[in-house]
CSV table of C-alpha atoms in Angstrom, one decimal:
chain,number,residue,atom,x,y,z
A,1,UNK,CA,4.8,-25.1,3.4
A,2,UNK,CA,6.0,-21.6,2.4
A,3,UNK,CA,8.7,-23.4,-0.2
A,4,UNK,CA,5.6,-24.8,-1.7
A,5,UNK,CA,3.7,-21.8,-1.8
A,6,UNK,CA,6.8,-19.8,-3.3
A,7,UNK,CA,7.0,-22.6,-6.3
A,8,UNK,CA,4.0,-23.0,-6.4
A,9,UNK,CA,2.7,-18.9,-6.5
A,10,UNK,CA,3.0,-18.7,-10.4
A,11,UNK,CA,1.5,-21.8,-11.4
A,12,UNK,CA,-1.5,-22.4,-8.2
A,13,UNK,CA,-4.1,-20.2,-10.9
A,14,UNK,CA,-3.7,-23.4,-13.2
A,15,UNK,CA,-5.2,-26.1,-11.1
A,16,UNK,CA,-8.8,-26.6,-11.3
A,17,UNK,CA,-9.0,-26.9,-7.4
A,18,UNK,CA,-6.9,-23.9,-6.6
A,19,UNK,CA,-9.4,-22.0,-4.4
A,20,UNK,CA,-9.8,-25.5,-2.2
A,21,UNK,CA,-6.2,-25.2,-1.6
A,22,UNK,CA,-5.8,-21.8,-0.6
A,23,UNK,CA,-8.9,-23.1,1.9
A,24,UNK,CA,-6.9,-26.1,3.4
A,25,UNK,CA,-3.8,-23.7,4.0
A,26,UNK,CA,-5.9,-21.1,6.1
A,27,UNK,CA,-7.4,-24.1,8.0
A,28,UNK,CA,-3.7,-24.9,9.1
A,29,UNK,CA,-3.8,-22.0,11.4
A,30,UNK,CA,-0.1,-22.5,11.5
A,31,UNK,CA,2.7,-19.4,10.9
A,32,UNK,CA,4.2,-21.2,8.3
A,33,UNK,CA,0.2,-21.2,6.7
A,34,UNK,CA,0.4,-17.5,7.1
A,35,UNK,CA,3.0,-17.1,5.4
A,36,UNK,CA,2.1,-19.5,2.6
A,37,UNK,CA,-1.1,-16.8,2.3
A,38,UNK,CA,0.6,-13.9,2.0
A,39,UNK,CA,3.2,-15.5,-0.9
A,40,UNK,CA,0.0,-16.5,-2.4
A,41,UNK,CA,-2.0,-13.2,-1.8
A,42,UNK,CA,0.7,-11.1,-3.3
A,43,UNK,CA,2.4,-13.4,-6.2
A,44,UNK,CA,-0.5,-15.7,-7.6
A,45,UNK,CA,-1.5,-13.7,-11.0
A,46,UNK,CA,-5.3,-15.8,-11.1
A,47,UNK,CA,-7.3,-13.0,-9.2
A,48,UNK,CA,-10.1,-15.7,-8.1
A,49,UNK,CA,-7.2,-17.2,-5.8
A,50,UNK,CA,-5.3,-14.3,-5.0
A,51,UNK,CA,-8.5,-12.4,-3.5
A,52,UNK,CA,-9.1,-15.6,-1.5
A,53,UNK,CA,-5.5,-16.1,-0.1
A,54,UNK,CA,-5.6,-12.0,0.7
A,55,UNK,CA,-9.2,-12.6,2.5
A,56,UNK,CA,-7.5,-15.8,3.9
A,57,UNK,CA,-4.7,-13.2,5.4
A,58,UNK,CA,-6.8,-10.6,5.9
A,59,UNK,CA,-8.9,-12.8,8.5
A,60,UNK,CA,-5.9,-14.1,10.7
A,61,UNK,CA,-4.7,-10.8,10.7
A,62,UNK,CA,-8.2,-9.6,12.6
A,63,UNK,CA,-7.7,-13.3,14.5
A,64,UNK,CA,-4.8,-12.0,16.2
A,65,UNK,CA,-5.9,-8.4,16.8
A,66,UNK,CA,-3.8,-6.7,14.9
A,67,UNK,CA,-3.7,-4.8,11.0
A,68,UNK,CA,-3.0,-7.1,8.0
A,69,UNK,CA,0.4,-4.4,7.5
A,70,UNK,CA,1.3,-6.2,11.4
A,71,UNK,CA,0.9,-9.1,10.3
A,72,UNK,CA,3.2,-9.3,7.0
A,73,UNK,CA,6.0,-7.0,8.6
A,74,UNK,CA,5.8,-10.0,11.9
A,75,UNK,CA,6.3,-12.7,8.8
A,76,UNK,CA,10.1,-10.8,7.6
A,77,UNK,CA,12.5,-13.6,8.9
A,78,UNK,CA,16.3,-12.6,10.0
A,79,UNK,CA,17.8,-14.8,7.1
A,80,UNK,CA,16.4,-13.1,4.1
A,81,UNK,CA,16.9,-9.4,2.3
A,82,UNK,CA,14.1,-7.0,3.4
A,83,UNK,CA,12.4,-6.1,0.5
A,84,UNK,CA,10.2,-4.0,-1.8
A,85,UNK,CA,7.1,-5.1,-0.4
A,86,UNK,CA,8.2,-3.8,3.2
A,87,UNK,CA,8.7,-0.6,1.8
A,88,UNK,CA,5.3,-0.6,-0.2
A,89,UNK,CA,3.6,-1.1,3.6
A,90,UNK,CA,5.1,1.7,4.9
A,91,UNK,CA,4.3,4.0,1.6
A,92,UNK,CA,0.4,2.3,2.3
A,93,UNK,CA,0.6,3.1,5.8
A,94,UNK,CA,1.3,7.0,5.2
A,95,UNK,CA,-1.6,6.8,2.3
A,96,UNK,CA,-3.7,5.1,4.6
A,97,UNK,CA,-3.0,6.9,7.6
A,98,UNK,CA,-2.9,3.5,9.2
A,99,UNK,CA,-1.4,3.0,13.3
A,100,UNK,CA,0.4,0.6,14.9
A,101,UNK,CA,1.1,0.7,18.3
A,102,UNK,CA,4.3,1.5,20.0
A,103,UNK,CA,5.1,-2.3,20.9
A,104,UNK,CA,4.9,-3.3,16.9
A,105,UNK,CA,7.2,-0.6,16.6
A,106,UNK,CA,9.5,-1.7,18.6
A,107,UNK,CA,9.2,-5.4,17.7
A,108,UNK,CA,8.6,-5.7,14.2
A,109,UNK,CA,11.1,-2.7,13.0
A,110,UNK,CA,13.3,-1.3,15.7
A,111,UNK,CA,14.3,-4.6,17.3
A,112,UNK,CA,15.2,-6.5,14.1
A,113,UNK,CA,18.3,-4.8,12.0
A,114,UNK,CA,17.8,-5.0,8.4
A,115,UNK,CA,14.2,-4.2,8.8
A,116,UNK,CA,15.3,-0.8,11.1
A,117,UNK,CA,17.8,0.1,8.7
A,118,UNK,CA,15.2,-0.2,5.7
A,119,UNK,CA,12.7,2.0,7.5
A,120,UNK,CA,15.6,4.6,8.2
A,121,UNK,CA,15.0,8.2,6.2
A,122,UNK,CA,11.2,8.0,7.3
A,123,UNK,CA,9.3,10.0,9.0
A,124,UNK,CA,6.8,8.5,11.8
A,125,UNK,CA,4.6,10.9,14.2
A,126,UNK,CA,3.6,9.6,17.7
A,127,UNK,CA,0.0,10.1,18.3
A,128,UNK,CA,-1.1,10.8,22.1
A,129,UNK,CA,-4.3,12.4,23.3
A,130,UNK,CA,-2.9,15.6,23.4
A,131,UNK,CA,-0.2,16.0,20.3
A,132,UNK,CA,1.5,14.6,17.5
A,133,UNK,CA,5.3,14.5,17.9
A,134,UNK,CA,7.1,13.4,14.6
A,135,UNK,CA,10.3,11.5,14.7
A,136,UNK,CA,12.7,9.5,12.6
A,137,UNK,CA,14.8,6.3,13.0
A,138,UNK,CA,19.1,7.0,14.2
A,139,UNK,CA,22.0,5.3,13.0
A,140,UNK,CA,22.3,3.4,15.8
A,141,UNK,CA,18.6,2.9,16.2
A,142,UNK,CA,17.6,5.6,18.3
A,143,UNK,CA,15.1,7.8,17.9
A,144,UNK,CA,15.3,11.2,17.1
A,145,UNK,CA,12.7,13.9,16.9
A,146,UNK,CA,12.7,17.2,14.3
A,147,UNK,CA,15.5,19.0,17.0
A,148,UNK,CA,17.5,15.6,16.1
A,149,UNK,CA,17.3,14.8,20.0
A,150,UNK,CA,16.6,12.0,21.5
A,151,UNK,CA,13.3,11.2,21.7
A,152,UNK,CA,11.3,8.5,24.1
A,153,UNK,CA,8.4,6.5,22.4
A,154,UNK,CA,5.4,6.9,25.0
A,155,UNK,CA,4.2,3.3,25.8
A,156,UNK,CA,0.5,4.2,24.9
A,157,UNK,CA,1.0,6.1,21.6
A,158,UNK,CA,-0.1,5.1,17.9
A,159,UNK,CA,2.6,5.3,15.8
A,160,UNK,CA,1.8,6.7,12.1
A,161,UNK,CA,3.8,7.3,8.8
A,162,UNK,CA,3.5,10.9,8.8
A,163,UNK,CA,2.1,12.1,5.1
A,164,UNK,CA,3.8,15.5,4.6
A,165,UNK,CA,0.3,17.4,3.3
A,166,UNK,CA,0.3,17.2,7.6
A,167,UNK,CA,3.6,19.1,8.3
A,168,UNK,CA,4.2,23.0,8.2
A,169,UNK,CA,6.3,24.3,5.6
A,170,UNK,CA,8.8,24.9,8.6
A,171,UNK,CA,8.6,21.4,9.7
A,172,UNK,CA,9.2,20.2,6.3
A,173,UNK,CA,12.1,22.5,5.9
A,174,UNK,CA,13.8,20.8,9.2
A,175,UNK,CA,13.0,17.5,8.1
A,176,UNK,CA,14.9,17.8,4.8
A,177,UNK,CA,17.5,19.2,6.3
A,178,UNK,CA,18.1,16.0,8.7
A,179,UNK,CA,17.2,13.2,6.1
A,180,UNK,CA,18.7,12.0,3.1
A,181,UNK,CA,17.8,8.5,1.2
A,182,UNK,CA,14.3,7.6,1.9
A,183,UNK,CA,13.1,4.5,0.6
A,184,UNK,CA,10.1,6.2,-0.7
A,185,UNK,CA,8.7,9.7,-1.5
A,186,UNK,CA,7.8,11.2,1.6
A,187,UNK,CA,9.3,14.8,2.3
A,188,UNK,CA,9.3,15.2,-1.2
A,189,UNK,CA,6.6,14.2,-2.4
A,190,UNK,CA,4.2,15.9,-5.3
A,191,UNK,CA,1.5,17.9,-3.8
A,192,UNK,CA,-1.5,19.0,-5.9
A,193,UNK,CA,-4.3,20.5,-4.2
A,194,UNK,CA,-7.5,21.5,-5.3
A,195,UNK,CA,-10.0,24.1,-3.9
A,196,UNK,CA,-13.3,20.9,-4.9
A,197,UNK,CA,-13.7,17.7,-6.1
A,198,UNK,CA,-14.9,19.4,-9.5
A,199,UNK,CA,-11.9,20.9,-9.6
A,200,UNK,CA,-10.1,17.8,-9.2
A,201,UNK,CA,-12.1,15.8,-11.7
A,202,UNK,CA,-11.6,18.6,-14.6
A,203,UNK,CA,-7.4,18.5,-14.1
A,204,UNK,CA,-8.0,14.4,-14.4
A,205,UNK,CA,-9.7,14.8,-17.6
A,206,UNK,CA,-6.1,15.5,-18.9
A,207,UNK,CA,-5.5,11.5,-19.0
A,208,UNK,CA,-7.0,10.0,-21.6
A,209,UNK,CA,-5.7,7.1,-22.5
A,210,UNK,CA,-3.9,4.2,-20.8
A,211,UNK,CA,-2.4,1.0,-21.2
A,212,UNK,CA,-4.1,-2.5,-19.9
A,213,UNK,CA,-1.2,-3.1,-17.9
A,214,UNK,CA,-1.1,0.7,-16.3
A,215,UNK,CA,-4.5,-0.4,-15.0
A,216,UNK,CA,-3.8,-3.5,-13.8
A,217,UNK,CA,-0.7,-1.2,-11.6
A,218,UNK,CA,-3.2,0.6,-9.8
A,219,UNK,CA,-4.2,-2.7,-7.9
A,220,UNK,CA,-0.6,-2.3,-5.9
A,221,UNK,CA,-1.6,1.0,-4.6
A,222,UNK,CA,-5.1,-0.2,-3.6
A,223,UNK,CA,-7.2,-0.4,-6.4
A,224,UNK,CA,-9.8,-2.7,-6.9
A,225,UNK,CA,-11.0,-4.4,-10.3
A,226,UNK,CA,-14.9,-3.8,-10.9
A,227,UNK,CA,-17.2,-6.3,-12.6
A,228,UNK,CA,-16.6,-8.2,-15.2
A,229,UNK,CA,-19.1,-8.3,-18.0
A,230,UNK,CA,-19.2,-10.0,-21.1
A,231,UNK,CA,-15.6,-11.4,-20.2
A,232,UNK,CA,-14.0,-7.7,-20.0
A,233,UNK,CA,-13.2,-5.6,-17.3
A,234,UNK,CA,-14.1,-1.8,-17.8
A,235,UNK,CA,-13.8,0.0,-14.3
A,236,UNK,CA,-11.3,-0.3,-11.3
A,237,UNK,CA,-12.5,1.8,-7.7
A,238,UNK,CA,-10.8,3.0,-5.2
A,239,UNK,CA,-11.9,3.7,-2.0
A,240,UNK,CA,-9.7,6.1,1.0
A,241,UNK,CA,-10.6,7.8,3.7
A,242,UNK,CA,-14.2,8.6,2.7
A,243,UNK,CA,-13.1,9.1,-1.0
A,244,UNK,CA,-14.5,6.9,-3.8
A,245,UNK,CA,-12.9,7.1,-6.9
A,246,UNK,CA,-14.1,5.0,-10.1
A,247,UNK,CA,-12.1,4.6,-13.2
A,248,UNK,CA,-14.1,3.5,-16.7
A,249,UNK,CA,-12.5,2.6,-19.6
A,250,UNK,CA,-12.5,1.5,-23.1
A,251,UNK,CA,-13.4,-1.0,-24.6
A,252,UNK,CA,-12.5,-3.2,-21.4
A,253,UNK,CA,-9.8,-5.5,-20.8
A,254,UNK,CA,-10.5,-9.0,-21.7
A,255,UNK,CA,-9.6,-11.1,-18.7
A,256,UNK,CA,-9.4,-14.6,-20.2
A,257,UNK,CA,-5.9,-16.2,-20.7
A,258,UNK,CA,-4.0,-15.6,-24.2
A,259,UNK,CA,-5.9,-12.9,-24.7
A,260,UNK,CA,-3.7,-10.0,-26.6
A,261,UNK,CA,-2.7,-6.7,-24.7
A,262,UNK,CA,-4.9,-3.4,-25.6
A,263,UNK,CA,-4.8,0.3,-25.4
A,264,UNK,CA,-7.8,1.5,-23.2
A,265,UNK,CA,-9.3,4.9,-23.6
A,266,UNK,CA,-10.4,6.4,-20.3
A,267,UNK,CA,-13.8,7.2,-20.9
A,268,UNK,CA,-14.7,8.6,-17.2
A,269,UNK,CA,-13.4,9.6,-13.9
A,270,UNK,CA,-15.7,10.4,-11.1
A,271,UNK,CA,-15.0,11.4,-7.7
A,272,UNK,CA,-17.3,11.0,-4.6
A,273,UNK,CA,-17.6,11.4,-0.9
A,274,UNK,CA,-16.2,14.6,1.7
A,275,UNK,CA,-12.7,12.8,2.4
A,276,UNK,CA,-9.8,14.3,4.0
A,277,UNK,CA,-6.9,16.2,1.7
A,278,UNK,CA,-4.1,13.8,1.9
A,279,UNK,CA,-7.2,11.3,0.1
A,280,UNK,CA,-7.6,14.1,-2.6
A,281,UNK,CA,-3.7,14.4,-3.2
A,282,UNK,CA,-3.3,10.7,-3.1
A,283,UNK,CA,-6.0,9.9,-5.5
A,284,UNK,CA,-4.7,12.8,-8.0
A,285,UNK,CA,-1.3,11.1,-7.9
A,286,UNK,CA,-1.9,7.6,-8.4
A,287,UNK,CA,-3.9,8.5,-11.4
A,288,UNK,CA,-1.1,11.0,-12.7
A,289,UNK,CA,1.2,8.3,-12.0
A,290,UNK,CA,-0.6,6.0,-14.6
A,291,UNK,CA,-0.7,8.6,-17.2
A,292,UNK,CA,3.2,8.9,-17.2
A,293,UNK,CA,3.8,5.1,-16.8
A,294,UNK,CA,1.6,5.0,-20.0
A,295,UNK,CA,3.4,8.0,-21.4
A,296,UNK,CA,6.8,6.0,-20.6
């Protein structure tokens, strides 16, 4: 089933009965189903079937009890590379400020090699009622906290990706100095605070215009399209930690197939909601992040 979903991922958006089959899969219930959803959630290009196989995923995830990140680090199998997409969960998880306990820890990272030694150079913080104790992944597997001693997961904690707006300039420091080689920006990555959201908004204003497939980038780090109207696509939200952001553009992207690639002028950026920082600072980043890919 999962060899059918990976041939048929890039081609499933052409049948006429494509949503019916994403529904028969999730009626299968089976792991090998599961799988076929997430290959099907995260490589089908027609959105119509790629937002049903992700609410497909999403809803066996919450079946089981556990996050849909869980659930697609639990599907990584022994015989194949661990890849990007591992590496975008953890990046999401530290954006998100998403947990997972100290038993998917231990079973879907620390107990399996090539996932461990892909999650090596990260930071993770152990949350317990009365602290945060931040800690990284050992050669050997071991875990070691900012001293670089050995360090004992509690059996109760949450474990988190720690996002480095939430560690002291000392902490940092020792961090830096103990990792080298992480998969993804974490110690090191940009920082732009702002003293309001008004202040925020006037920096964005800076980015004016964009490319139709820059937008259609922001869905990886959690975007989501808006409506469509008169067959084009002229706003993409994003929604973290009690921050809404909403993206307009001009004049839309038509959505249709064989329809040609245009620039897009960004004609509004408006922020809303009392989030936390790190949502401010990740926000501020993924849209300067599109202005350079469109610069590039």
């Amino acid at each position: 089933l999962c060899m059918m979903a990976a041939e048929l991922g890039p081609r499933v958006g052409q049948f006429s009965k494509a949503q019916i089959l994403v529904d028969v899969i999730a009626a299968m219930g089976t792991r090998a189903a599961i799988e076929a959803l997430h290959i099907l959630s995260t490589k089908v290009k027609t959105r119509s079937v790629k937002d049903r196989a992700r609410a497909a995923f999403d809803a066996a995830a919450k079946r089981t009890g556990i996050s849909e990140h869980d659930l697609a680090d639990k599907l990584i199998t022994d015989d194949k590379p661990v890849g990007k997409d591992f590496v975008r969960r953890l990046e999401q998880r530290m954006v998100t400020a998403s947990k997972m306990s100290a038993v998917e820890l231990i079973e879907n990272i620390l107990q399996r090699d090539a996932v461990r030694q892909r999650a090596r150079g990260i930071v993770f913080g152990a949350q317990t009622k009365s602290k945060v104790v931040t800690f990284t992944i050992g050669e050997d597997g071991e875990l070691l906290d900012i001293e670089g001693d050995e360090y004992t997961l509690p059996k109760d904690a949450n474990v988190i990706v720690v996002h480095p707006i939430d560690l002291s300039e000392k902490q940092l420091k020792k961090w830096r100095a103990q990792i080298a080689g992480a998969p993804f920006k974490q110690l090191d990555r940009p920082i732009r605070a702002f003293s309001s959201q008004r202040a925020m908004t006037k920096h964005l204003k800076s980015i004016e215009r964009t490319t139709q497939g820059s937008v259609f980038g922001l869905e990886h780090l959690g975007w989501r399209r808006g409506a469509v109207i008169g067959g084009r696509l002229s706003s993409m939200t994003r929604e973290l930690d009690g921050v809404t952001a909403t993206l307009e553009i001009e004049p839309g992207i038509y959505v249709g197939r064989g329809m040609p690639a245009s620039e897009q002028r960004i004609t509004k950026i408006a922020i809303r909601g009392e989030g936390s920082a790190r949502a401010m600072v990740e926000i501020t980043r993924e849209l300067e992040t599109l202005a350079r890919r469109t610069r590039e």
